[in-house]
């Protein structure tokens, strides 16, 4: 699964097909300086280390 984020870090589009995400960027005339394409699949090892009980305030440094 891939996610296309804009410059402000807002998820604009998610799709299992990488090319579909790039087509979305092309459709809305976003060049590579205005978006970030990320693979959203997290490995099982990384997922085990996520603590969802922490609030956002506790995570801010």
Short mmCIF file of C-alpha atoms in Angstrom, two decimals:
data_model
loop_
_atom_site.label_atom_id
_atom_site.label_comp_id
_atom_site.label_asym_id
_atom_site.label_seq_id
_atom_site.Cartn_x
_atom_site.Cartn_y
_atom_site.Cartn_z
CA UNK A 1 0.00 0.00 0.00
CA UNK A 2 1.36 3.40 -0.97
CA UNK A 3 0.44 6.82 0.32
CA UNK A 4 0.91 10.11 -1.47
CA UNK A 5 1.43 13.04 0.92
CA UNK A 6 1.46 16.73 0.02
CA UNK A 7 4.03 19.29 1.22
CA UNK A 8 2.08 19.89 4.43
CA UNK A 9 2.16 16.18 5.29
CA UNK A 10 -1.51 15.55 4.49
CA UNK A 11 -2.33 12.16 3.01
CA UNK A 12 -3.86 12.97 -0.37
CA UNK A 13 -4.20 9.48 -1.86
CA UNK A 14 -3.61 5.85 -0.88
CA UNK A 15 -3.62 2.84 -3.18
CA UNK A 16 -1.93 -0.57 -3.36
CA UNK A 17 -0.68 0.35 -6.85
CA UNK A 18 2.34 2.69 -6.89
CA UNK A 19 1.57 3.79 -10.44
CA UNK A 20 -1.97 4.82 -9.42
CA UNK A 21 -0.46 7.17 -6.83
CA UNK A 22 1.84 8.68 -9.43
CA UNK A 23 -1.10 9.04 -11.83
CA UNK A 24 -2.97 10.93 -9.08
CA UNK A 25 -0.03 13.33 -8.72
CA UNK A 26 0.05 13.82 -12.48
CA UNK A 27 -3.72 14.41 -12.63
CA UNK A 28 -3.49 17.20 -10.06
CA UNK A 29 -0.24 18.51 -11.55
CA UNK A 30 1.85 17.82 -8.45
CA UNK A 31 5.53 17.63 -9.29
CA UNK A 32 7.98 15.65 -7.17
CA UNK A 33 8.86 18.78 -5.16
CA UNK A 34 5.25 18.99 -3.97
CA UNK A 35 4.58 15.41 -2.83
CA UNK A 36 6.10 12.42 -1.10
CA UNK A 37 5.27 8.83 -2.04
CA UNK A 38 5.66 6.38 0.83
CA UNK A 39 5.25 2.64 1.16
CA UNK A 40 2.70 2.26 3.98
CA UNK A 41 3.28 -1.43 4.66
CA UNK A 42 4.98 -1.85 8.00
CA UNK A 43 6.91 -5.00 8.81
CA UNK A 44 5.70 -7.17 11.66
CA UNK A 45 8.83 -6.35 13.69
CA UNK A 46 8.27 -2.59 13.46
CA UNK A 47 4.57 -2.98 14.21
CA UNK A 48 5.39 -4.75 17.48
CA UNK A 49 7.29 -1.66 18.69
CA UNK A 50 4.39 0.80 18.24
CA UNK A 51 2.75 1.99 21.47
CA UNK A 52 -0.70 3.31 20.58
CA UNK A 53 -1.49 4.22 24.21
CA UNK A 54 0.76 7.30 24.18
CA UNK A 55 -0.96 10.58 23.56
CA UNK A 56 0.37 13.06 21.02
CA UNK A 57 1.39 15.45 23.79
CA UNK A 58 3.59 12.77 25.35
CA UNK A 59 5.28 12.18 22.00
CA UNK A 60 6.13 15.84 21.32
CA UNK A 61 9.73 16.72 22.14
#
